[in-house]
Short mmCIF file of C-alpha atoms in Angstrom, two decimals:
data_model
loop_
_atom_site.label_atom_id
_atom_site.label_comp_id
_atom_site.label_asym_id
_atom_site.label_seq_id
_atom_site.Cartn_x
_atom_site.Cartn_y
_atom_site.Cartn_z
CA UNK U 525 145.91 105.92 147.30
CA UNK U 526 143.60 107.04 150.14
CA UNK U 527 144.34 110.61 150.70
CA UNK U 528 141.83 110.67 153.40
CA UNK U 529 143.43 108.15 155.69
CA UNK U 530 145.96 110.00 156.39
CA UNK U 531 145.69 112.72 159.37
CA UNK U 532 146.84 116.36 159.37
CA UNK U 533 150.02 116.52 161.58
CA UNK U 534 150.99 120.39 162.58
CA UNK U 535 154.45 119.44 163.76
CA UNK U 536 155.11 118.45 159.96
CA UNK U 537 154.03 121.12 158.53
CA UNK U 538 155.26 123.82 160.80
CA UNK U 539 158.58 121.78 160.34
CA UNK U 540 158.40 122.09 156.49
CA UNK U 541 157.26 126.11 156.66
CA UNK U 542 160.20 126.06 158.90
CA UNK U 543 162.84 124.45 156.23
CA UNK U 544 161.34 126.23 153.09
CA UNK U 545 162.16 129.94 154.68
CA UNK U 546 165.60 128.95 155.70
CA UNK U 547 165.95 127.16 152.25
CA UNK U 548 164.72 130.31 150.44
CA UNK U 549 166.81 133.05 152.89
CA UNK U 550 169.64 130.78 151.26
CA UNK U 551 168.12 131.46 147.78
CA UNK U 552 167.71 135.10 148.33
CA UNK U 553 171.40 135.37 149.46
CA UNK U 554 173.09 133.64 146.62
CA UNK U 555 170.79 135.89 144.47
CA UNK U 556 172.02 138.57 146.10
CA UNK U 557 176.07 137.41 144.64
CA UNK U 558 174.95 137.35 141.40
CA UNK U 559 173.67 140.08 140.87
CA UNK U 560 171.50 142.47 139.32
CA UNK U 561 170.50 139.47 136.82
CA UNK U 562 169.34 137.41 140.14
CA UNK U 563 166.79 140.25 141.05
CA UNK U 564 163.43 137.76 139.93
CA UNK U 565 164.89 134.89 142.10
CA UNK U 566 165.41 137.42 144.74
CA UNK U 567 162.30 138.50 144.95
CA UNK U 568 160.66 135.10 144.33
CA UNK U 569 162.58 133.96 147.32
CA UNK U 570 161.17 136.34 149.24
CA UNK U 571 158.08 135.24 148.44
CA UNK U 572 158.61 132.39 149.67
CA UNK U 573 159.91 133.37 152.69
CA UNK U 574 157.61 135.90 153.68
CA UNK U 575 154.35 133.35 152.75
CA UNK U 576 156.28 130.68 155.32
CA UNK U 577 156.94 133.26 157.98
CA UNK U 578 153.88 134.72 157.70
CA UNK U 579 151.96 130.80 157.89
CA UNK U 580 154.49 129.30 160.35
CA UNK U 581 153.84 132.71 162.84
CA UNK U 582 149.67 131.49 162.42
CA UNK U 583 148.37 129.81 165.54
CA UNK U 584 146.19 127.81 163.49
CA UNK U 585 147.96 125.45 162.16
CA UNK U 586 146.59 122.80 164.49
CA UNK U 587 143.21 122.73 162.80
CA UNK U 588 143.61 121.48 158.53
CA UNK U 589 140.38 123.62 157.69
CA UNK U 590 141.13 127.09 160.15
CA UNK U 591 144.78 126.91 158.55
CA UNK U 592 143.33 126.19 154.75
CA UNK U 593 141.07 129.35 155.68
CA UNK U 594 143.70 131.61 156.64
CA UNK U 595 145.76 130.72 153.26
CA UNK U 596 142.60 131.63 151.66
CA UNK U 597 141.94 134.98 153.43
CA UNK U 598 145.97 135.82 152.54
CA UNK U 599 145.17 135.06 149.09
CA UNK U 600 142.41 137.43 149.04
CA UNK U 601 144.52 140.54 149.76
CA UNK U 602 145.26 142.72 147.20
CA UNK U 603 148.86 143.57 148.14
CA UNK U 604 151.71 141.86 150.10
CA UNK U 605 154.03 144.71 152.19
CA UNK U 606 157.36 143.19 151.90
CA UNK U 607 161.11 145.96 152.38
CA UNK U 608 164.18 144.89 150.25
CA UNK U 609 162.69 143.47 146.98
CA UNK U 610 163.11 144.87 143.86
CA UNK U 611 159.74 144.60 142.15
CA UNK U 612 156.21 144.53 144.10
CA UNK U 613 154.09 142.71 141.17
CA UNK U 614 156.86 140.11 140.30
CA UNK U 615 156.88 139.53 144.54
CA UNK U 616 153.13 139.98 144.74
CA UNK U 617 152.67 137.65 141.74
CA UNK U 618 155.13 134.96 143.79
CA UNK U 619 153.47 135.53 146.79
CA UNK U 620 149.77 134.33 145.59
CA UNK U 621 151.63 131.16 143.63
CA UNK U 622 153.41 130.10 146.94
CA UNK U 623 150.24 130.45 148.81
CA UNK U 624 148.47 128.90 146.16
CA UNK U 625 150.72 125.68 145.69
CA UNK U 626 149.91 125.79 150.05
CA UNK U 627 146.41 125.38 149.66
CA UNK U 628 146.69 122.76 147.29
CA UNK U 629 149.26 121.01 149.56
CA UNK U 630 147.05 121.64 152.50
CA UNK U 631 143.96 120.68 150.66
CA UNK U 632 145.34 117.11 150.02
CA UNK U 633 148.11 117.27 152.82
CA UNK U 634 150.47 115.65 150.95
CA UNK U 635 153.64 117.15 150.01
CA UNK U 636 154.53 118.42 153.54
CA UNK U 637 157.03 115.19 153.93
CA UNK U 638 159.04 116.32 151.83
CA UNK U 639 161.69 118.77 153.70
CA UNK U 640 164.22 118.72 151.40
CA UNK U 641 165.99 122.51 150.28
CA UNK U 642 165.11 121.76 146.38
CA UNK U 643 161.60 121.25 145.04
CA UNK U 644 159.69 120.73 141.95
#
């Protein structure tokens, strides 16, 4: 299994980010309907949507190394601003976790083909 043989496909990355943002919005709506006990789920989904929306707006998706550098720069931020969340620390922790996941996917160039709503 040679990972280096597969070329970077920016359209596939854009599609993955778009589908994950849509899934995160659906997860937020479901958590909102469940009420108080689902506030952590809401913050987790909001973090994933924020990351996907931010990275999708990035013009440097076409270049794998530039995209990875932008993810690294986002990981280096001290805080992330968003409205409508319940717990800032939980939100920021989930933003960093999502960024690390996408950084790993970008480095190995694997996982962007999985556009299903529910992912492990």
